[in-house]
Amino acid sequence: MSDLEIWIVIILLTVATVIDRSAFWVVGHHINLPKRVQEALRYAPSCALAAIVVPDFFINDNQIVTSWHNPKLIAGVAASLFYLWKKDMLLTIIFGMGVFTLIRLYF
């Protein structure tokens, strides 16, 4: 590709992104979503976070490991149980990272 073609692609992608993202501000208040859809969208951030985090629990050294020899899986289960017990996110993060560090250092 020539320099001109690259700049044309960059400009067109920028314009497409601006149009796509500004559409919510321009017509967003004119669109009424059904109540059921609005309720379902409340769970979108937590679903996206789970889709990013959960696969990391099962991948160790670029292989899927579902046994108890996976320190990330053990720490994730321990942190989940800790959260169900204490209901404190900051303590859960500290506890989970502590368990993960101890398992990595001593096993």
PDB file of N, CA, C and O in Angstrom, residues 5-84:
ATOM      1  N   GLU A   5      -2.786   5.684   0.270  1.00  0.00           N
ATOM      2  CA  GLU A   5      -3.822   4.699   0.586  1.00  0.00           C
ATOM      3  C   GLU A   5      -3.938   4.465   2.091  1.00  0.00           C
ATOM      4  O   GLU A   5      -5.036   4.315   2.621  1.00  0.00           O
ATOM      5  N   ILE A   6      -2.811   4.425   2.763  1.00  0.00           N
ATOM      6  CA  ILE A   6      -2.823   4.239   4.215  1.00  0.00           C
ATOM      7  C   ILE A   6      -3.531   5.404   4.893  1.00  0.00           C
ATOM      8  O   ILE A   6      -4.368   5.209   5.785  1.00  0.00           O
ATOM      9  N   TRP A   7      -3.237   6.638   4.462  1.00  0.00           N
ATOM     10  CA  TRP A   7      -3.894   7.805   5.062  1.00  0.00           C
ATOM     11  C   TRP A   7      -5.389   7.824   4.755  1.00  0.00           C
ATOM     12  O   TRP A   7      -6.198   8.209   5.595  1.00  0.00           O
ATOM     13  N   ILE A   8      -5.764   7.400   3.559  1.00  0.00           N
ATOM     14  CA  ILE A   8      -7.195   7.333   3.219  1.00  0.00           C
ATOM     15  C   ILE A   8      -7.913   6.328   4.120  1.00  0.00           C
ATOM     16  O   ILE A   8      -9.002   6.598   4.632  1.00  0.00           O
ATOM     17  N   VAL A   9      -7.295   5.174   4.349  1.00  0.00           N
ATOM     18  CA  VAL A   9      -7.882   4.165   5.236  1.00  0.00           C
ATOM     19  C   VAL A   9      -7.998   4.697   6.660  1.00  0.00           C
ATOM     20  O   VAL A   9      -9.035   4.533   7.313  1.00  0.00           O
ATOM     21  N   ILE A  10      -6.977   5.358   7.157  1.00  0.00           N
ATOM     22  CA  ILE A  10      -7.010   5.914   8.514  1.00  0.00           C
ATOM     23  C   ILE A  10      -8.129   6.944   8.641  1.00  0.00           C
ATOM     24  O   ILE A  10      -8.892   6.939   9.608  1.00  0.00           O
ATOM     25  N   ILE A  11      -8.250   7.826   7.655  1.00  0.00           N
ATOM     26  CA  ILE A  11      -9.289   8.867   7.704  1.00  0.00           C
ATOM     27  C   ILE A  11     -10.678   8.243   7.627  1.00  0.00           C
ATOM     28  O   ILE A  11     -11.585   8.610   8.387  1.00  0.00           O
ATOM     29  N   LEU A  12     -10.882   7.287   6.733  1.00  0.00           N
ATOM     30  CA  LEU A  12     -12.187   6.643   6.609  1.00  0.00           C
ATOM     31  C   LEU A  12     -12.572   5.873   7.876  1.00  0.00           C
ATOM     32  O   LEU A  12     -13.730   5.900   8.301  1.00  0.00           O
ATOM     33  N   LEU A  13     -11.613   5.191   8.477  1.00  0.00           N
ATOM     34  CA  LEU A  13     -11.900   4.480   9.731  1.00  0.00           C
ATOM     35  C   LEU A  13     -12.213   5.460  10.864  1.00  0.00           C
ATOM     36  O   LEU A  13     -13.069   5.192  11.710  1.00  0.00           O
ATOM     37  N   THR A  14     -11.534   6.587  10.880  1.00  0.00           N
ATOM     38  CA  THR A  14     -11.823   7.613  11.885  1.00  0.00           C
ATOM     39  C   THR A  14     -13.235   8.156  11.704  1.00  0.00           C
ATOM     40  O   THR A  14     -13.989   8.292  12.679  1.00  0.00           O
ATOM     41  N   VAL A  15     -13.610   8.464  10.478  1.00  0.00           N
ATOM     42  CA  VAL A  15     -14.959   8.971  10.201  1.00  0.00           C
ATOM     43  C   VAL A  15     -16.006   7.923  10.583  1.00  0.00           C
ATOM     44  O   VAL A  15     -17.030   8.247  11.202  1.00  0.00           O
ATOM     45  N   ALA A  16     -15.772   6.669  10.235  1.00  0.00           N
ATOM     46  CA  ALA A  16     -16.718   5.604  10.570  1.00  0.00           C
ATOM     47  C   ALA A  16     -16.864   5.457  12.077  1.00  0.00           C
ATOM     48  O   ALA A  16     -17.978   5.265  12.598  1.00  0.00           O
ATOM     49  N   THR A  17     -15.769   5.560  12.819  1.00  0.00           N
ATOM     50  CA  THR A  17     -15.819   5.445  14.272  1.00  0.00           C
ATOM     51  C   THR A  17     -16.579   6.607  14.886  1.00  0.00           C
ATOM     52  O   THR A  17     -17.400   6.424  15.785  1.00  0.00           O
ATOM     53  N   VAL A  18     -16.332   7.829  14.410  1.00  0.00           N
ATOM     54  CA  VAL A  18     -17.028   9.009  14.932  1.00  0.00           C
ATOM     55  C   VAL A  18     -18.524   8.910  14.659  1.00  0.00           C
ATOM     56  O   VAL A  18     -19.350   9.188  15.535  1.00  0.00           O
ATOM     57  N   ILE A  19     -18.899   8.508  13.463  1.00  0.00           N
ATOM     58  CA  ILE A  19     -20.326   8.374  13.135  1.00  0.00           C
ATOM     59  C   ILE A  19     -20.978   7.303  14.003  1.00  0.00           C
ATOM     60  O   ILE A  19     -22.072   7.497  14.548  1.00  0.00           O
ATOM     61  N   ASP A  20     -20.301   6.182  14.150  1.00  0.00           N
ATOM     62  CA  ASP A  20     -20.855   5.075  14.928  1.00  0.00           C
ATOM     63  C   ASP A  20     -21.044   5.460  16.395  1.00  0.00           C
ATOM     64  O   ASP A  20     -22.085   5.202  16.997  1.00  0.00           O
ATOM     65  N   ARG A  21     -20.062   6.098  16.990  1.00  0.00           N
ATOM     66  CA  ARG A  21     -20.148   6.443  18.411  1.00  0.00           C
ATOM     67  C   ARG A  21     -21.039   7.646  18.684  1.00  0.00           C
ATOM     68  O   ARG A  21     -21.642   7.742  19.739  1.00  0.00           O
ATOM     69  N   SER A  22     -21.111   8.572  17.744  1.00  0.00           N
ATOM     70  CA  SER A  22     -21.960   9.748  17.968  1.00  0.00           C
ATOM     71  C   SER A  22     -23.429   9.450  17.722  1.00  0.00           C
ATOM     72  O   SER A  22     -24.293  10.229  18.129  1.00  0.00           O
ATOM     73  N   ALA A  23     -23.735   8.345  17.079  1.00  0.00           N
ATOM     74  CA  ALA A  23     -25.128   7.994  16.810  1.00  0.00           C
ATOM     75  C   ALA A  23     -25.917   7.843  18.107  1.00  0.00           C
ATOM     76  O   ALA A  23     -27.106   8.153  18.162  1.00  0.00           O
ATOM     77  N   PHE A  24     -25.297   7.390  19.157  1.00  0.00           N
ATOM     78  CA  PHE A  24     -25.995   7.233  20.444  1.00  0.00           C
ATOM     79  C   PHE A  24     -26.387   8.590  21.029  1.00  0.00           C
ATOM     80  O   PHE A  24     -27.417   8.712  21.674  1.00  0.00           O
ATOM     81  N   TRP A  25     -25.554   9.594  20.822  1.00  0.00           N
ATOM     82  CA  TRP A  25     -25.894  10.925  21.338  1.00  0.00           C
ATOM     83  C   TRP A  25     -26.949  11.608  20.467  1.00  0.00           C
ATOM     84  O   TRP A  25     -27.806  12.323  20.960  1.00  0.00           O
ATOM     85  N   VAL A  26     -26.881  11.385  19.174  1.00  0.00           N
ATOM     86  CA  VAL A  26     -27.805  12.063  18.263  1.00  0.00           C
ATOM     87  C   VAL A  26     -29.211  11.473  18.350  1.00  0.00           C
ATOM     88  O   VAL A  26     -30.186  12.201  18.461  1.00  0.00           O
ATOM     89  N   VAL A  27     -29.326  10.155  18.293  1.00  0.00           N
ATOM     90  CA  VAL A  27     -30.659   9.530  18.276  1.00  0.00           C
ATOM     91  C   VAL A  27     -30.943   8.701  19.520  1.00  0.00           C
ATOM     92  O   VAL A  27     -31.981   8.069  19.604  1.00  0.00           O
ATOM     93  N   GLY A  28     -30.046   8.704  20.467  1.00  0.00           N
ATOM     94  CA  GLY A  28     -30.198   7.855  21.650  1.00  0.00           C
ATOM     95  C   GLY A  28     -31.441   8.144  22.459  1.00  0.00           C
ATOM     96  O   GLY A  28     -32.095   7.235  22.962  1.00  0.00           O
ATOM     97  N   HIS A  29     -31.814   9.397  22.622  1.00  0.00           N
ATOM     98  CA  HIS A  29     -32.984   9.727  23.439  1.00  0.00           C
ATOM     99  C   HIS A  29     -34.289   9.495  22.682  1.00  0.00           C
ATOM    100  O   HIS A  29     -35.353   9.515  23.264  1.00  0.00           O
ATOM    101  N   HIS A  30     -34.214   9.255  21.366  1.00  0.00           N
ATOM    102  CA  HIS A  30     -35.415   8.988  20.574  1.00  0.00           C
ATOM    103  C   HIS A  30     -35.745   7.500  20.522  1.00  0.00           C
ATOM    104  O   HIS A  30     -36.814   7.132  20.076  1.00  0.00           O
ATOM    105  N   ILE A  31     -34.829   6.650  20.947  1.00  0.00           N
ATOM    106  CA  ILE A  31     -35.042   5.210  20.891  1.00  0.00           C
ATOM    107  C   ILE A  31     -35.462   4.732  22.278  1.00  0.00           C
ATOM    108  O   ILE A  31     -34.774   4.979  23.265  1.00  0.00           O
ATOM    109  N   ASN A  32     -36.584   4.053  22.338  1.00  0.00           N
ATOM    110  CA  ASN A  32     -37.060   3.481  23.593  1.00  0.00           C
ATOM    111  C   ASN A  32     -36.880   1.968  23.551  1.00  0.00           C
ATOM    112  O   ASN A  32     -37.513   1.285  22.749  1.00  0.00           O
ATOM    113  N   LEU A  33     -36.008   1.467  24.401  1.00  0.00           N
ATOM    114  CA  LEU A  33     -35.800   0.032  24.477  1.00  0.00           C
ATOM    115  C   LEU A  33     -36.870  -0.583  25.375  1.00  0.00           C
ATOM    116  O   LEU A  33     -37.268   0.021  26.378  1.00  0.00           O
ATOM    117  N   PRO A  34     -37.310  -1.781  25.051  1.00  0.00           N
ATOM    118  CA  PRO A  34     -38.262  -2.452  25.938  1.00  0.00           C
ATOM    119  C   PRO A  34     -37.654  -2.674  27.321  1.00  0.00           C
ATOM    120  O   PRO A  34     -36.430  -2.792  27.470  1.00  0.00           O
ATOM    121  N   LYS A  35     -38.500  -2.720  28.316  1.00  0.00           N
ATOM    122  CA  LYS A  35     -38.032  -2.861  29.697  1.00  0.00           C
ATOM    123  C   LYS A  35     -37.216  -4.138  29.877  1.00  0.00           C
ATOM    124  O   LYS A  35     -36.221  -4.152  30.595  1.00  0.00           O
ATOM    125  N   ARG A  36     -37.608  -5.191  29.213  1.00  0.00           N
ATOM    126  CA  ARG A  36     -36.888  -6.460  29.330  1.00  0.00           C
ATOM    127  C   ARG A  36     -35.457  -6.336  28.800  1.00  0.00           C
ATOM    128  O   ARG A  36     -34.523  -6.881  29.367  1.00  0.00           O
ATOM    129  N   VAL A  37     -35.277  -5.609  27.707  1.00  0.00           N
ATOM    130  CA  VAL A  37     -33.938  -5.393  27.145  1.00  0.00           C
ATOM    131  C   VAL A  37     -33.102  -4.518  28.083  1.00  0.00           C
ATOM    132  O   VAL A  37     -31.917  -4.783  28.304  1.00  0.00           O
ATOM    133  N   GLN A  38     -33.708  -3.492  28.652  1.00  0.00           N
ATOM    134  CA  GLN A  38     -32.991  -2.636  29.596  1.00  0.00           C
ATOM    135  C   GLN A  38     -32.529  -3.435  30.813  1.00  0.00           C
ATOM    136  O   GLN A  38     -31.407  -3.248  31.298  1.00  0.00           O
ATOM    137  N   GLU A  39     -33.376  -4.322  31.298  1.00  0.00           N
ATOM    138  CA  GLU A  39     -32.988  -5.151  32.440  1.00  0.00           C
ATOM    139  C   GLU A  39     -31.861  -6.112  32.070  1.00  0.00           C
ATOM    140  O   GLU A  39     -30.953  -6.352  32.864  1.00  0.00           O
ATOM    141  N   ALA A  40     -31.902  -6.662  30.859  1.00  0.00           N
ATOM    142  CA  ALA A  40     -30.853  -7.577  30.416  1.00  0.00           C
ATOM    143  C   ALA A  40     -29.521  -6.847  30.244  1.00  0.00           C
ATOM    144  O   ALA A  40     -28.461  -7.410  30.525  1.00  0.00           O
ATOM    145  N   LEU A  41     -29.563  -5.582  29.799  1.00  0.00           N
ATOM    146  CA  LEU A  41     -28.326  -4.823  29.600  1.00  0.00           C
ATOM    147  C   LEU A  41     -27.621  -4.475  30.907  1.00  0.00           C
ATOM    148  O   LEU A  41     -26.435  -4.149  30.890  1.00  0.00           O
ATOM    149  N   ARG A  42     -28.320  -4.561  32.025  1.00  0.00           N
ATOM    150  CA  ARG A  42     -27.664  -4.322  33.323  1.00  0.00           C
ATOM    151  C   ARG A  42     -26.568  -5.339  33.582  1.00  0.00           C
ATOM    152  O   ARG A  42     -25.608  -5.070  34.300  1.00  0.00           O
ATOM    153  N   TYR A  43     -26.707  -6.541  33.014  1.00  0.00           N
ATOM    154  CA  TYR A  43     -25.746  -7.611  33.267  1.00  0.00           C
ATOM    155  C   TYR A  43     -24.616  -7.649  32.240  1.00  0.00           C
ATOM    156  O   TYR A  43     -23.703  -8.467  32.365  1.00  0.00           O
ATOM    157  N   ALA A  44     -24.637  -6.786  31.256  1.00  0.00           N
ATOM    158  CA  ALA A  44     -23.622  -6.811  30.199  1.00  0.00           C
ATOM    159  C   ALA A  44     -22.198  -6.569  30.727  1.00  0.00           C
ATOM    160  O   ALA A  44     -21.281  -7.300  30.342  1.00  0.00           O
ATOM    161  N   PRO A  45     -21.963  -5.583  31.615  1.00  0.00           N
ATOM    162  CA  PRO A  45     -20.585  -5.396  32.091  1.00  0.00           C
ATOM    163  C   PRO A  45     -20.041  -6.597  32.864  1.00  0.00           C
ATOM    164  O   PRO A  45     -18.886  -6.993  32.661  1.00  0.00           O
ATOM    165  N   SER A  46     -20.852  -7.200  33.718  1.00  0.00           N
ATOM    166  CA  SER A  46     -20.362  -8.349  34.481  1.00  0.00           C
ATOM    167  C   SER A  46     -20.145  -9.551  33.571  1.00  0.00           C
ATOM    168  O   SER A  46     -19.210 -10.328  33.777  1.00  0.00           O
ATOM    169  N   CYS A  47     -20.971  -9.721  32.547  1.00  0.00           N
ATOM    170  CA  CYS A  47     -20.772 -10.807  31.589  1.00  0.00           C
ATOM    171  C   CYS A  47     -19.488 -10.600  30.786  1.00  0.00           C
ATOM    172  O   CYS A  47     -18.754 -11.559  30.530  1.00  0.00           O
ATOM    173  N   ALA A  48     -19.234  -9.373  30.390  1.00  0.00           N
ATOM    174  CA  ALA A  48     -18.006  -9.080  29.641  1.00  0.00           C
ATOM    175  C   ALA A  48     -16.776  -9.327  30.509  1.00  0.00           C
ATOM    176  O   ALA A  48     -15.781  -9.898  30.045  1.00  0.00           O
ATOM    177  N   LEU A  49     -16.838  -8.924  31.768  1.00  0.00           N
ATOM    178  CA  LEU A  49     -15.719  -9.160  32.674  1.00  0.00           C
ATOM    179  C   LEU A  49     -15.497 -10.652  32.887  1.00  0.00           C
ATOM    180  O   LEU A  49     -14.356 -11.127  32.874  1.00  0.00           O
ATOM    181  N   ALA A  50     -16.570 -11.396  33.056  1.00  0.00           N
ATOM    182  CA  ALA A  50     -16.444 -12.846  33.224  1.00  0.00           C
ATOM    183  C   ALA A  50     -15.850 -13.490  31.973  1.00  0.00           C
ATOM    184  O   ALA A  50     -15.038 -14.416  32.067  1.00  0.00           O
ATOM    185  N   ALA A  51     -16.238 -13.011  30.807  1.00  0.00           N
ATOM    186  CA  ALA A  51     -15.706 -13.577  29.566  1.00  0.00           C
ATOM    187  C   ALA A  51     -14.212 -13.310  29.417  1.00  0.00           C
ATOM    188  O   ALA A  51     -13.507 -14.068  28.758  1.00  0.00           O
ATOM    189  N   ILE A  52     -13.722 -12.255  30.037  1.00  0.00           N
ATOM    190  CA  ILE A  52     -12.292 -11.950  29.979  1.00  0.00           C
ATOM    191  C   ILE A  52     -11.522 -12.703  31.053  1.00  0.00           C
ATOM    192  O   ILE A  52     -10.443 -13.242  30.810  1.00  0.00           O
ATOM    193  N   VAL A  53     -12.071 -12.779  32.267  1.00  0.00           N
ATOM    194  CA  VAL A  53     -11.335 -13.307  33.411  1.00  0.00           C
ATOM    195  C   VAL A  53     -11.381 -14.829  33.494  1.00  0.00           C
ATOM    196  O   VAL A  53     -10.362 -15.479  33.750  1.00  0.00           O
ATOM    197  N   VAL A  54     -12.529 -15.425  33.304  1.00  0.00           N
ATOM    198  CA  VAL A  54     -12.686 -16.867  33.529  1.00  0.00           C
ATOM    199  C   VAL A  54     -11.764 -17.714  32.656  1.00  0.00           C
ATOM    200  O   VAL A  54     -11.170 -18.668  33.164  1.00  0.00           O
ATOM    201  N   PRO A  55     -11.603 -17.434  31.365  1.00  0.00           N
ATOM    202  CA  PRO A  55     -10.666 -18.271  30.598  1.00  0.00           C
ATOM    203  C   PRO A  55      -9.237 -18.238  31.140  1.00  0.00           C
ATOM    204  O   PRO A  55      -8.506 -19.221  31.006  1.00  0.00           O
ATOM    205  N   ASP A  56      -8.847 -17.143  31.777  1.00  0.00           N
ATOM    206  CA  ASP A  56      -7.495 -17.057  32.330  1.00  0.00           C
ATOM    207  C   ASP A  56      -7.293 -18.046  33.481  1.00  0.00           C
ATOM    208  O   ASP A  56      -6.173 -18.476  33.731  1.00  0.00           O
ATOM    209  N   PHE A  57      -8.359 -18.404  34.174  1.00  0.00           N
ATOM    210  CA  PHE A  57      -8.238 -19.381  35.260  1.00  0.00           C
ATOM    211  C   PHE A  57      -7.839 -20.756  34.739  1.00  0.00           C
ATOM    212  O   PHE A  57      -7.205 -21.525  35.436  1.00  0.00           O
ATOM    213  N   PHE A  58      -8.238 -21.076  33.514  1.00  0.00           N
ATOM    214  CA  PHE A  58      -8.037 -22.423  32.998  1.00  0.00           C
ATOM    215  C   PHE A  58      -6.841 -22.552  32.065  1.00  0.00           C
ATOM    216  O   PHE A  58      -6.541 -23.643  31.610  1.00  0.00           O
ATOM    217  N   ILE A  59      -6.152 -21.454  31.765  1.00  0.00           N
ATOM    218  CA  ILE A  59      -5.003 -21.509  30.863  1.00  0.00           C
ATOM    219  C   ILE A  59      -3.731 -21.280  31.668  1.00  0.00           C
ATOM    220  O   ILE A  59      -3.571 -20.263  32.337  1.00  0.00           O
ATOM    221  N   ASN A  60      -2.825 -22.242  31.590  1.00  0.00           N
ATOM    222  CA  ASN A  60      -1.553 -22.168  32.294  1.00  0.00           C
ATOM    223  C   ASN A  60      -0.467 -22.654  31.335  1.00  0.00           C
ATOM    224  O   ASN A  60      -0.548 -23.772  30.829  1.00  0.00           O
ATOM    225  N   ASP A  61       0.524 -21.838  31.069  1.00  0.00           N
ATOM    226  CA  ASP A  61       1.598 -22.157  30.126  1.00  0.00           C
ATOM    227  C   ASP A  61       1.040 -22.488  28.743  1.00  0.00           C
ATOM    228  O   ASP A  61       1.441 -23.469  28.114  1.00  0.00           O
ATOM    229  N   ASN A  62       0.064 -21.705  28.288  1.00  0.00           N
ATOM    230  CA  ASN A  62      -0.557 -21.847  26.966  1.00  0.00           C
ATOM    231  C   ASN A  62      -1.245 -23.190  26.761  1.00  0.00           C
ATOM    232  O   ASN A  62      -1.380 -23.663  25.642  1.00  0.00           O
ATOM    233  N   GLN A  63      -1.672 -23.825  27.853  1.00  0.00           N
ATOM    234  CA  GLN A  63      -2.430 -25.074  27.769  1.00  0.00           C
ATOM    235  C   GLN A  63      -3.616 -24.977  28.715  1.00  0.00           C
ATOM    236  O   GLN A  63      -3.544 -24.340  29.766  1.00  0.00           O
ATOM    237  N   ILE A  64      -4.697 -25.645  28.341  1.00  0.00           N
ATOM    238  CA  ILE A  64      -5.871 -25.666  29.212  1.00  0.00           C
ATOM    239  C   ILE A  64      -5.623 -26.680  30.316  1.00  0.00           C
ATOM    240  O   ILE A  64      -5.385 -27.859  30.059  1.00  0.00           O
ATOM    241  N   VAL A  65      -5.662 -26.206  31.555  1.00  0.00           N
ATOM    242  CA  VAL A  65      -5.414 -27.050  32.713  1.00  0.00           C
ATOM    243  C   VAL A  65      -6.624 -26.963  33.628  1.00  0.00           C
ATOM    244  O   VAL A  65      -6.913 -25.904  34.186  1.00  0.00           O
ATOM    245  N   THR A  66      -7.341 -28.066  33.780  1.00  0.00           N
ATOM    246  CA  THR A  66      -8.518 -28.078  34.651  1.00  0.00           C
ATOM    247  C   THR A  66      -8.266 -28.853  35.931  1.00  0.00           C
ATOM    248  O   THR A  66      -9.184 -29.042  36.724  1.00  0.00           O
ATOM    249  N   SER A  67      -7.051 -29.293  36.150  1.00  0.00           N
ATOM    250  CA  SER A  67      -6.746 -30.033  37.371  1.00  0.00           C
ATOM    251  C   SER A  67      -6.406 -29.066  38.496  1.00  0.00           C
ATOM    252  O   SER A  67      -6.299 -27.858  38.306  1.00  0.00           O
ATOM    253  N   TRP A  68      -6.221 -29.601  39.663  1.00  0.00           N
ATOM    254  CA  TRP A  68      -5.886 -28.774  40.824  1.00  0.00           C
ATOM    255  C   TRP A  68      -4.414 -28.403  40.867  1.00  0.00           C
ATOM    256  O   TRP A  68      -3.939 -27.852  41.844  1.00  0.00           O
ATOM    257  N   HIS A  69      -3.679 -28.675  39.796  1.00  0.00           N
ATOM    258  CA  HIS A  69      -2.281 -28.255  39.701  1.00  0.00           C
ATOM    259  C   HIS A  69      -2.158 -26.859  39.094  1.00  0.00           C
ATOM    260  O   HIS A  69      -1.055 -26.385  38.867  1.00  0.00           O
ATOM    261  N   ASN A  70      -3.267 -26.219  38.836  1.00  0.00           N
ATOM    262  CA  ASN A  70      -3.303 -24.887  38.254  1.00  0.00           C
ATOM    263  C   ASN A  70      -3.469 -23.859  39.382  1.00  0.00           C
ATOM    264  O   ASN A  70      -4.528 -23.772  39.988  1.00  0.00           O
ATOM    265  N   PRO A  71      -2.434 -23.070  39.685  1.00  0.00           N
ATOM    266  CA  PRO A  71      -2.535 -22.123  40.806  1.00  0.00           C
ATOM    267  C   PRO A  71      -3.579 -21.030  40.597  1.00  0.00           C
ATOM    268  O   PRO A  71      -4.205 -20.576  41.552  1.00  0.00           O
ATOM    269  N   LYS A  72      -3.809 -20.618  39.345  1.00  0.00           N
ATOM    270  CA  LYS A  72      -4.826 -19.583  39.100  1.00  0.00           C
ATOM    271  C   LYS A  72      -6.221 -20.102  39.393  1.00  0.00           C
ATOM    272  O   LYS A  72      -7.054 -19.381  39.948  1.00  0.00           O
ATOM    273  N   LEU A  73      -6.473 -21.363  39.057  1.00  0.00           N
ATOM    274  CA  LEU A  73      -7.781 -21.956  39.312  1.00  0.00           C
ATOM    275  C   LEU A  73      -8.027 -22.097  40.812  1.00  0.00           C
ATOM    276  O   LEU A  73      -9.107 -21.758  41.308  1.00  0.00           O
ATOM    277  N   ILE A  74      -7.039 -22.546  41.543  1.00  0.00           N
ATOM    278  CA  ILE A  74      -7.178 -22.699  42.997  1.00  0.00           C
ATOM    279  C   ILE A  74      -7.406 -21.339  43.650  1.00  0.00           C
ATOM    280  O   ILE A  74      -8.292 -21.182  44.498  1.00  0.00           O
ATOM    281  N   ALA A  75      -6.624 -20.344  43.253  1.00  0.00           N
ATOM    282  CA  ALA A  75      -6.784 -19.007  43.831  1.00  0.00           C
ATOM    283  C   ALA A  75      -8.136 -18.410  43.461  1.00  0.00           C
ATOM    284  O   ALA A  75      -8.766 -17.736  44.288  1.00  0.00           O
ATOM    285  N   GLY A  76      -8.604 -18.649  42.250  1.00  0.00           N
ATOM    286  CA  GLY A  76      -9.907 -18.141  41.840  1.00  0.00           C
ATOM    287  C   GLY A  76     -11.050 -18.762  42.631  1.00  0.00           C
ATOM    288  O   GLY A  76     -11.976 -18.062  43.060  1.00  0.00           O
ATOM    289  N   VAL A  77     -10.984 -20.067  42.844  1.00  0.00           N
ATOM    290  CA  VAL A  77     -12.014 -20.740  43.642  1.00  0.00           C
ATOM    291  C   VAL A  77     -11.950 -20.266  45.091  1.00  0.00           C
ATOM    292  O   VAL A  77     -12.980 -19.980  45.707  1.00  0.00           O
ATOM    293  N   ALA A  78     -10.742 -20.149  45.631  1.00  0.00           N
ATOM    294  CA  ALA A  78     -10.590 -19.682  47.012  1.00  0.00           C
ATOM    295  C   ALA A  78     -11.105 -18.254  47.170  1.00  0.00           C
ATOM    296  O   ALA A  78     -11.803 -17.941  48.141  1.00  0.00           O
ATOM    297  N   ALA A  79     -10.802 -17.393  46.218  1.00  0.00           N
ATOM    298  CA  ALA A  79     -11.270 -16.006  46.287  1.00  0.00           C
ATOM    299  C   ALA A  79     -12.792 -15.938  46.153  1.00  0.00           C
ATOM    300  O   ALA A  79     -13.442 -15.133  46.832  1.00  0.00           O
ATOM    301  N   SER A  80     -13.362 -16.778  45.308  1.00  0.00           N
ATOM    302  CA  SER A  80     -14.822 -16.802  45.160  1.00  0.00           C
ATOM    303  C   SER A  80     -15.499 -17.223  46.461  1.00  0.00           C
ATOM    304  O   SER A  80     -16.492 -16.620  46.881  1.00  0.00           O
ATOM    305  N   LEU A  81     -14.972 -18.254  47.080  1.00  0.00           N
ATOM    306  CA  LEU A  81     -15.536 -18.700  48.360  1.00  0.00           C
ATOM    307  C   LEU A  81     -15.361 -17.644  49.442  1.00  0.00           C
ATOM    308  O   LEU A  81     -16.264 -17.422  50.260  1.00  0.00           O
ATOM    309  N   PHE A  82     -14.203 -16.974  49.429  1.00  0.00           N
ATOM    310  CA  PHE A  82     -13.959 -15.905  50.394  1.00  0.00           C
ATOM    311  C   PHE A  82     -14.955 -14.765  50.205  1.00  0.00           C
ATOM    312  O   PHE A  82     -15.469 -14.214  51.175  1.00  0.00           O
ATOM    313  N   TYR A  83     -15.239 -14.415  48.943  1.00  0.00           N
ATOM    314  CA  TYR A  83     -16.194 -13.339  48.684  1.00  0.00           C
ATOM    315  C   TYR A  83     -17.597 -13.723  49.147  1.00  0.00           C
ATOM    316  O   TYR A  83     -18.328 -12.894  49.697  1.00  0.00           O
ATOM    317  N   LEU A  84     -17.987 -14.967  48.923  1.00  0.00           N
ATOM    318  CA  LEU A  84     -19.307 -15.408  49.390  1.00  0.00           C
ATOM    319  C   LEU A  84     -19.406 -15.329  50.911  1.00  0.00           C
ATOM    320  O   LEU A  84     -20.486 -15.112  51.461  1.00  0.00           O
TER     321      LEU A  84
END
